[in-house]
Amino acid sequence: MDIEIQTTPAAIIRKSLGLFLIIFLFTGTVFSGLTLAFYYSVTKTTLNNLKEKEQFEVDLQFQALNDTLSSIEGDILFLSQQNELHKYLLTGDTRWLDELASEYISIATQKHIYDQIRFLDSSGMEIVRVNENSGNPAKVPFKELQLKQDRYYFKDCLKMGKEEIYISPFDLNIEHGRIDIPHKPMIRLGTPVFDQTGKKRGIVLANYYGQKLLDTIMHSEPVSEGQTMLLNGEGYWLLNPKPELEWGFMFHDKQRTLAVTDPTAWLAIGNTDQGEIETPKGIYTFKTVYPLKTMGSRSSIQAAKGLGDRTDRSRQNIYHWHLVSFLSTEKIAALGKSVWLKFLIIGAGLLMVNALGTLVIAFAITKQKIYRSQLQVMALFDPLTNLPNRILFFDRLRMAAEHSRRYASKFALLYIDLDGFKQVNDSLGHEAGDELLTIVSHQLLKASRKSDTVARLAGDEFAVIYAGLDSLQALDSLAKRIINSFTLPVELTAGRATIGASIGIAFFPDDSDDVVKLVNLADKAMYVSKQHGKNRYTLAGSEVPAG
């Protein structure tokens, strides 16, 4: 009877189901364990990758911020050394002031980063002032010029030495004792002006739109999941995803500080130059910015705690900001949940086909490597022209300098600005401008050697690092090839464009063995080319174009 029961189709089915259940539970437990272990491993890797991206983002923003500060430094020193200004100081002829105002208007129009540019004499009287005027820079009439002898920024800037840069607090603009509404972040930068006898005759001062600096930080190729923040040395937010938390020090609101919202984080950020700190609120990746060091330690600062309270802090500590990227616990949890959902799908696939899991892992690793490679390309190359961008350019420039020092060789830096590019943009449109920049990049590569570095610095500004300089004749040929390549009209989709190229050339180490100064010298030489008719080149330190 029992034998018959055991051999019936129903019994076979029951045994098969039992065996299947045992095998399924065993294999399911093994696969579930492997999947769970792998999940924790990938979760950890994902978190580490997130941290790497946060650090990468902070480093990008740090570099962009320092490049901006270096560019402003170059502008300030250029303003103090303008020919028109020194000719006015030498002769007292007020006709030179119109020329000086025209130069200020040109800079304000080109840069779009200065609210005001002005020259004040040693008594504090404004001699020339140009206001940005909502995108239409204009000279302020003589009768509207003001005496600023009692303003803190004038007195502090006038105390500076030659080629020292004065930096005011990074705060909100105050007019007539009140904070501007809407808020207008502002940094005043200046330097004293000395005449040919070495006598201090006044200062040049530029009111820099602080929002431009904040925008630079926010738009420096963002790749992270975190929230970008900028804090001053006291822990007040200059930039925060929640605007209502910003500028607390201007209103004496101590609640609007990181020291209050997350004391543990502030303890680490406020006492360490760079690093990472994890608190119950999330993960903070941070790096300290020292504007004075960025500007060659030729700077002074007067920091402010708030409206009407401006205290000299230059002797107490080095002025600094804290660049922070913040990943909240909610964001991390959401990312973890996303990873978990993916692994549920992967786990189900592993139960069906073990090989599929291996394929998914290989795909994930490859995708991760490709993504990192894409991030590096995005960080170092201009997306329009595919030329090295400003970050990679300075890296190549430093490498060229190190090579020259080691082998006692020389190289030249060509700073190129297109003549007539703005008219192309205005008349044919920005798409035509982009097409023209692409053509220009090809022409520069064609004119240069493969060993040279051709980079796009910004807008219509390019640079060429001419390595292994062996003769001025070869450099002359290169400069003329570049200039001649733009003598004929360029046929664009939208129409015909006529442009030129103004070039400034500086030599390493003859003109300077400091790469930042070398760039500034080449930039100034380029402006000499523009002032003498454009479409030519000028050697650093020369008042007259060479070709």
XYZ file of C-alpha atoms in Angstrom:
547
model
C 0.000 0.000 0.000
C 2.812 2.390 0.985
C 4.730 1.528 -2.178
C 1.792 2.436 -4.312
C 1.381 5.736 -2.478
C 5.033 6.660 -2.959
C 4.966 5.973 -6.700
C 1.825 7.825 -7.592
C 2.095 10.908 -9.749
C 0.864 13.014 -6.823
C 3.639 11.699 -4.554
C 6.291 12.372 -7.192
C 5.020 15.882 -7.566
C 5.068 16.367 -3.765
C 8.674 15.075 -3.496
C 9.773 17.173 -6.441
C 8.179 20.218 -4.892
C 9.838 19.434 -1.558
C 13.246 18.980 -3.150
C 12.698 22.105 -5.234
C 11.778 23.995 -2.064
C 14.936 22.804 -0.290
C 17.174 23.642 -3.246
C 15.385 26.952 -3.823
C 15.727 27.943 -0.159
C 19.415 26.981 -0.172
C 20.283 28.695 -3.433
C 18.013 31.584 -2.578
C 19.757 32.021 0.769
C 23.183 31.869 -0.893
C 22.220 34.316 -3.631
C 20.463 36.598 -1.145
C 23.532 36.571 1.090
C 25.829 37.300 -1.840
C 23.488 40.012 -3.094
C 23.234 41.581 0.365
C 27.011 41.493 0.824
C 27.491 42.957 -2.621
C 24.868 45.605 -1.881
C 26.754 46.767 1.208
C 29.997 46.781 -0.779
C 28.541 48.841 -3.624
C 26.797 51.141 -1.166
C 30.157 51.822 0.441
C 31.772 52.324 -2.985
C 28.919 54.609 -4.041
C 29.369 56.685 -0.903
C 33.125 56.866 -1.498
C 32.489 57.919 -5.085
C 30.108 60.579 -3.853
C 32.794 61.839 -1.489
C 35.338 61.854 -4.321
C 32.965 63.851 -6.505
C 32.356 66.269 -3.651
C 36.100 66.782 -3.238
C 36.516 67.093 -7.005
C 33.775 69.717 -7.120
C 35.296 71.703 -4.258
C 38.716 71.579 -5.949
C 37.181 72.827 -9.217
C 35.405 75.667 -7.462
C 38.539 76.510 -5.479
C 40.549 76.775 -8.689
C 37.854 78.842 -10.407
C 37.677 81.193 -7.432
C 41.464 81.624 -7.302
C 41.597 82.237 -11.063
C 38.950 84.940 -10.653
C 40.883 86.617 -7.833
C 44.101 86.496 -9.863
C 42.310 88.074 -12.822
C 40.976 90.885 -10.624
C 44.463 91.462 -9.224
C 45.746 91.873 -12.772
C 42.989 94.419 -13.507
C 43.790 96.485 -10.407
C 47.530 96.601 -11.118
C 46.780 97.433 -14.754
C 44.543 100.328 -13.688
C 47.328 101.748 -11.494
C 49.844 101.680 -14.363
C 47.764 103.132 -17.204
C 49.614 105.575 -19.445
C 46.733 108.062 -19.463
C 46.721 108.241 -15.669
C 50.462 108.808 -15.406
C 50.436 111.386 -18.157
C 47.760 113.270 -16.212
C 49.834 113.047 -13.029
C 52.897 114.295 -14.919
C 51.278 117.177 -16.789
C 48.127 118.008 -14.830
C 46.385 118.286 -18.206
C 42.722 117.386 -17.580
C 42.315 116.285 -21.188
C 43.982 113.049 -20.203
C 41.105 112.386 -17.811
C 38.741 111.878 -20.760
C 41.154 109.308 -22.175
C 41.349 107.653 -18.753
C 37.558 107.535 -18.484
C 37.377 105.937 -21.941
C 39.743 103.207 -20.772
C 37.597 102.637 -17.669
C 34.482 102.398 -19.836
C 36.225 99.915 -22.138
C 37.207 97.692 -19.206
C 33.740 97.893 -17.633
C 32.100 97.067 -20.980
C 34.398 94.138 -21.668
C 34.402 92.616 -18.186
C 30.865 93.302 -16.883
C 32.111 92.643 -13.350
C 32.715 96.115 -11.916
C 30.005 98.364 -10.484
C 32.428 101.311 -10.345
C 35.979 102.073 -11.451
C 37.532 105.279 -10.193
C 40.673 107.269 -9.469
C 40.817 109.345 -6.281
C 43.590 111.798 -5.524
C 45.520 111.817 -2.261
C 42.904 114.082 -0.642
C 40.158 111.535 -1.249
C 38.488 113.472 -4.077
C 37.143 111.454 -6.984
C 38.911 112.635 -10.127
C 37.440 110.105 -12.558
C 34.594 107.692 -11.914
C 32.833 105.345 -14.300
C 29.617 103.645 -13.214
C 28.489 100.340 -14.727
C 25.054 101.893 -15.187
C 23.051 98.677 -15.776
C 25.224 97.454 -18.627
C 25.872 100.870 -20.193
C 29.049 102.149 -18.510
C 29.279 105.919 -18.386
C 31.555 108.599 -16.970
C 30.114 110.444 -13.979
C 29.885 114.213 -14.572
C 32.447 116.368 -12.767
C 29.837 118.042 -10.565
C 28.655 114.676 -9.253
C 32.094 113.492 -8.143
C 32.398 113.123 -4.368
C 34.952 113.594 -1.622
C 35.692 110.213 0.002
C 38.420 111.221 2.462
C 36.489 109.831 5.447
C 35.535 106.507 3.881
C 37.306 103.505 5.410
C 38.279 102.011 2.080
C 40.020 105.198 0.918
C 42.006 105.635 4.132
C 43.042 101.994 4.287
C 43.950 101.743 0.620
C 46.019 104.931 0.743
C 48.137 103.351 3.493
C 49.234 100.531 1.180
C 52.657 100.258 -0.451
C 53.491 100.045 -4.121
C 51.753 97.138 -5.934
C 49.984 96.112 -2.739
C 46.340 95.196 -3.220
C 43.682 96.388 -0.827
C 40.624 94.178 -0.345
C 37.516 95.342 1.470
C 35.074 93.010 3.249
C 32.953 90.673 1.147
C 29.613 92.053 2.237
C 26.494 93.797 0.993
C 26.678 97.234 -0.543
C 25.654 100.072 1.736
C 24.380 103.402 0.415
C 23.432 106.313 2.642
C 23.780 104.141 5.750
C 21.391 101.438 4.499
C 21.855 98.043 2.888
C 20.810 98.056 -0.785
C 17.573 96.228 -1.596
C 17.770 93.935 -3.507
C 21.017 92.842 -1.917
C 24.153 93.676 -3.877
C 27.218 91.661 -2.721
C 30.322 93.781 -3.181
C 34.111 93.660 -2.774
C 36.179 96.824 -3.162
C 39.718 96.366 -4.420
C 42.329 99.002 -4.956
C 45.978 99.990 -4.928
C 47.876 103.268 -4.456
C 49.113 105.228 -7.457
C 52.664 106.609 -7.478
C 54.001 109.167 -9.937
C 57.377 109.042 -11.663
C 59.100 110.569 -8.631
C 57.757 107.850 -6.362
C 55.269 110.176 -4.683
C 51.912 108.684 -3.719
C 49.245 110.612 -5.635
C 46.062 108.730 -4.824
C 44.408 105.371 -5.402
C 42.574 103.434 -8.093
C 39.551 101.574 -6.791
C 37.153 99.089 -8.382
C 33.860 97.945 -6.893
C 33.652 94.276 -7.888
C 30.245 92.597 -8.131
C 30.520 89.894 -5.469
C 27.630 88.036 -7.089
C 29.922 87.363 -10.062
C 32.285 85.509 -7.721
C 29.391 83.525 -6.246
C 28.127 82.699 -9.747
C 31.627 81.520 -10.692
C 31.554 79.093 -7.785
C 28.066 77.843 -8.634
C 28.778 77.321 -12.339
C 32.291 75.832 -12.272
C 31.268 72.595 -14.024
C 29.096 71.189 -11.188
C 29.325 67.392 -10.942
C 28.449 66.692 -7.316
C 25.187 65.860 -5.564
C 25.960 68.259 -2.732
C 24.886 71.811 -1.989
C 27.547 74.458 -2.557
C 28.142 76.951 0.251
C 30.597 79.760 0.984
C 31.213 80.996 4.540
C 33.300 83.835 5.868
C 35.883 83.398 8.619
C 33.264 83.720 11.337
C 30.972 81.027 9.959
C 28.368 83.319 8.373
C 27.028 82.255 5.001
C 27.964 84.317 1.956
C 26.333 81.648 -0.239
C 23.697 79.133 0.812
C 20.964 77.187 -1.023
C 18.575 78.974 1.348
C 19.069 82.700 0.625
C 17.377 83.664 3.881
C 20.399 82.275 5.766
C 22.917 84.459 3.912
C 24.610 87.662 5.127
C 23.617 87.224 8.773
C 26.590 89.298 9.944
C 25.206 92.337 8.122
C 22.153 92.200 10.391
C 23.908 91.086 13.609
C 21.977 87.809 13.401
C 24.199 85.198 15.055
C 21.593 82.501 14.419
C 22.508 82.551 10.726
C 25.843 80.792 11.243
C 27.085 77.249 10.836
C 28.304 77.435 14.436
C 24.635 77.511 15.494
C 23.087 75.153 12.937
C 25.830 72.490 13.170
C 28.492 73.241 15.831
C 30.356 69.968 15.205
C 30.816 70.776 11.529
C 31.930 74.341 12.241
C 34.492 73.147 14.791
C 36.202 71.107 12.050
C 35.744 73.600 9.190
C 36.791 76.611 11.243
C 40.024 74.991 12.451
C 41.204 72.964 9.434
C 42.250 74.199 5.994
C 40.599 71.346 4.116
C 38.996 67.982 4.679
C 35.731 66.203 5.286
C 33.503 65.978 8.363
C 30.445 63.781 8.866
C 27.797 64.838 11.391
C 24.200 63.724 12.060
C 23.113 66.369 9.550
C 25.279 65.053 6.710
C 28.732 65.163 5.131
C 30.663 68.416 4.680
C 33.574 68.584 2.215
C 35.475 71.838 2.610
C 38.503 73.865 1.612
C 39.714 77.217 2.932
C 40.344 80.085 0.520
C 42.899 82.762 1.413
C 42.370 85.714 -0.960
C 45.496 87.474 0.312
C 47.704 84.490 -0.497
C 46.050 84.072 -3.892
C 46.900 87.678 -4.682
C 50.580 87.156 -3.996
C 50.516 88.192 -0.318
C 50.604 91.822 -1.456
C 47.246 92.518 0.125
C 45.559 94.039 3.102
C 42.041 93.568 4.365
C 39.498 95.313 6.433
C 36.765 92.878 7.413
C 33.336 93.843 8.700
C 30.934 92.237 11.123
C 27.908 94.185 10.042
C 26.273 97.447 9.136
C 28.220 100.336 10.606
C 30.779 98.035 12.226
C 34.007 97.881 10.226
C 37.000 96.798 12.272
C 40.556 96.258 11.043
C 41.226 92.528 11.149
C 44.433 92.400 9.090
C 46.629 92.107 12.180
C 44.458 89.548 13.962
C 44.303 86.753 11.384
C 44.574 86.023 7.694
C 41.346 86.861 5.902
C 39.722 83.739 4.557
C 36.544 82.083 3.307
C 35.388 78.485 3.593
C 34.255 76.718 0.416
C 31.876 73.892 1.382
C 29.912 71.177 -0.416
C 27.214 69.631 1.789
C 25.478 66.257 1.364
C 22.493 66.031 3.715
C 21.516 62.781 5.431
C 18.227 62.934 3.510
C 20.108 63.130 0.208
C 22.402 60.262 1.202
C 19.383 58.176 2.281
C 17.624 58.871 -1.013
C 20.713 57.821 -2.940
C 20.954 54.681 -0.785
C 17.324 53.847 -1.493
C 17.962 54.233 -5.197
C 20.887 51.819 -4.930
C 18.713 49.340 -2.974
C 15.984 49.346 -5.638
C 18.590 48.655 -8.274
C 19.879 45.709 -6.311
C 16.438 44.201 -5.918
C 16.306 44.048 -9.686
C 19.868 42.712 -9.880
C 19.100 40.113 -7.167
C 16.086 38.816 -9.067
C 18.207 38.528 -12.154
C 20.917 36.620 -10.253
C 18.346 34.006 -9.154
C 17.533 33.371 -12.804
C 20.913 33.719 -14.464
C 24.099 34.005 -12.398
C 26.030 35.202 -15.402
C 23.735 38.195 -15.783
C 24.972 39.510 -12.450
C 28.578 39.412 -13.647
C 27.591 41.310 -16.795
C 25.813 43.981 -14.753
C 28.867 44.415 -12.508
C 31.210 44.761 -15.482
C 28.827 47.285 -17.055
C 28.628 49.277 -13.825
C 32.419 49.404 -13.411
C 32.960 50.391 -17.057
C 30.282 53.054 -16.820
C 31.884 54.383 -13.660
C 35.311 54.635 -15.351
C 33.823 56.285 -18.435
C 31.950 58.713 -16.207
C 35.139 59.645 -14.375
C 36.954 60.108 -17.674
C 34.113 62.337 -18.899
C 34.351 64.369 -15.709
C 38.070 64.910 -16.273
C 37.463 66.011 -19.874
C 34.660 68.343 -18.761
C 36.948 69.834 -16.125
C 39.968 70.428 -18.370
C 38.743 71.155 -21.915
C 36.543 73.873 -23.404
C 33.322 72.194 -24.605
C 32.944 74.474 -27.660
C 36.455 74.395 -29.178
C 37.856 71.268 -27.472
C 40.925 73.326 -26.585
C 42.452 73.194 -23.084
C 40.516 75.512 -20.782
C 41.916 77.966 -18.238
C 42.532 75.278 -15.587
C 44.515 72.989 -17.917
C 46.259 76.008 -19.474
C 47.707 77.084 -16.123
C 48.736 73.500 -15.404
C 50.570 73.321 -18.755
C 52.071 76.752 -18.100
C 53.454 75.643 -14.730
C 54.844 72.473 -16.324
C 56.550 74.556 -19.025
C 58.028 76.794 -16.316
C 59.382 73.799 -14.379
C 60.869 72.340 -17.575
C 62.504 75.664 -18.401
C 63.990 75.982 -14.910
C 65.336 72.431 -15.005
C 66.917 72.666 -18.453
C 67.736 76.399 -18.432
C 65.587 76.945 -21.504
C 63.075 79.617 -22.492
C 59.524 79.725 -23.766
C 57.118 82.403 -24.916
C 53.502 83.071 -23.984
C 51.221 84.603 -26.625
C 48.036 86.214 -25.270
C 45.536 86.617 -28.113
C 42.326 88.659 -28.143
C 40.102 88.735 -31.236
C 39.405 92.121 -32.783
C 35.841 92.660 -33.934
C 34.382 89.564 -32.271
C 31.758 91.528 -30.362
C 30.471 93.027 -33.608
C 30.048 89.516 -35.039
C 28.009 88.489 -31.992
C 25.928 91.658 -32.168
C 25.278 91.559 -35.913
C 25.112 87.831 -36.706
C 24.134 86.320 -33.362
C 25.755 84.155 -30.714
C 25.512 80.990 -32.827
C 27.639 82.683 -35.432
C 30.014 83.751 -32.659
C 30.354 80.135 -31.504
C 30.960 79.009 -35.084
C 33.620 81.687 -35.456
C 35.365 80.633 -32.225
C 35.504 77.055 -33.521
C 37.092 78.245 -36.781
C 39.553 80.427 -34.846
C 40.624 77.461 -32.704
C 41.357 75.417 -35.865
C 43.342 78.301 -37.344
C 45.413 78.687 -34.168
C 46.162 74.954 -34.083
C 47.093 75.053 -37.759
C 49.430 78.021 -37.223
C 51.101 76.487 -34.156
C 53.364 73.486 -33.739
C 52.161 70.194 -32.264
C 54.465 70.776 -29.298
C 52.746 74.076 -28.463
C 49.729 74.413 -26.206
C 46.787 76.348 -27.651
C 44.112 77.187 -25.043
C 40.885 79.146 -24.804
C 40.992 81.266 -21.641
C 37.595 82.954 -21.781
C 35.227 84.472 -24.330
C 37.349 85.488 -27.326
C 40.655 85.275 -25.442
C 43.164 82.580 -26.423
C 46.740 81.759 -25.456
C 49.628 79.847 -27.003
C 52.525 78.422 -25.000
C 55.437 78.424 -27.452
C 57.818 75.865 -25.913
C 61.525 75.487 -26.662
C 62.065 79.057 -27.846
C 65.223 79.038 -29.948
C 64.930 82.251 -31.957
C 62.875 85.421 -32.082
C 62.520 84.920 -35.843
C 60.531 81.714 -35.314
C 58.294 83.478 -32.796
C 57.862 86.417 -35.176
C 56.810 83.957 -37.882
C 54.254 82.343 -35.561
C 52.751 85.678 -34.512
C 52.492 86.824 -38.118
C 50.984 83.496 -39.205
C 48.292 83.927 -36.572
C 47.614 87.536 -37.551
C 47.648 86.751 -41.298
C 45.261 83.821 -40.822
C 42.541 86.330 -39.898
C 43.179 88.960 -42.573
C 40.624 87.478 -44.958
C 36.882 87.534 -44.182
C 35.504 84.368 -42.602
C 32.475 82.774 -44.244
C 29.947 81.721 -41.588
C 26.536 80.111 -41.928
C 24.872 83.397 -40.957
C 27.068 85.570 -43.166
C 30.546 86.969 -43.651
C 32.623 88.097 -40.632
C 35.757 90.229 -40.564
C 38.008 89.944 -37.523
C 41.615 90.415 -36.478
C 43.901 89.411 -33.655
C 45.766 91.543 -31.117
C 48.639 89.672 -29.510
C 50.796 90.277 -26.449
C 53.959 88.225 -25.938
C 55.911 87.625 -22.726
C 59.055 85.527 -22.296
C 59.892 83.117 -19.527
C 62.070 83.755 -17.582
C 63.310 87.008 -19.179
C 60.142 88.976 -18.441
C 59.130 87.042 -15.309
C 59.712 83.646 -13.736
C 56.265 83.744 -12.118
C 53.537 82.278 -14.354
C 50.742 84.538 -13.054
C 52.855 87.654 -13.634
C 53.836 86.279 -17.039
C 50.161 86.038 -18.043
C 49.500 89.564 -16.760
C 52.464 90.921 -18.722
C 51.305 89.228 -21.923
C 47.752 90.533 -21.317
C 49.044 94.098 -20.879
C 51.147 93.796 -24.020
C 48.045 92.655 -25.890
C 46.249 95.844 -24.831
C 49.160 97.874 -26.248
C 48.528 96.133 -29.595
C 44.852 97.121 -29.401
C 45.715 100.704 -28.516
C 47.991 100.968 -31.560
C 45.531 99.884 -34.182
C 44.929 96.210 -33.384
C 45.812 93.230 -35.596
C 49.452 93.253 -34.492
C 51.666 91.950 -31.731
C 53.582 93.621 -28.894
C 56.379 92.312 -26.686
C 55.961 92.613 -22.912
C 57.201 95.863 -21.476
C 57.118 97.653 -24.834
C 55.052 100.753 -25.512
C 55.066 100.096 -29.263
C 53.972 96.962 -31.181
C 56.751 94.881 -32.730
C 54.793 93.689 -35.710
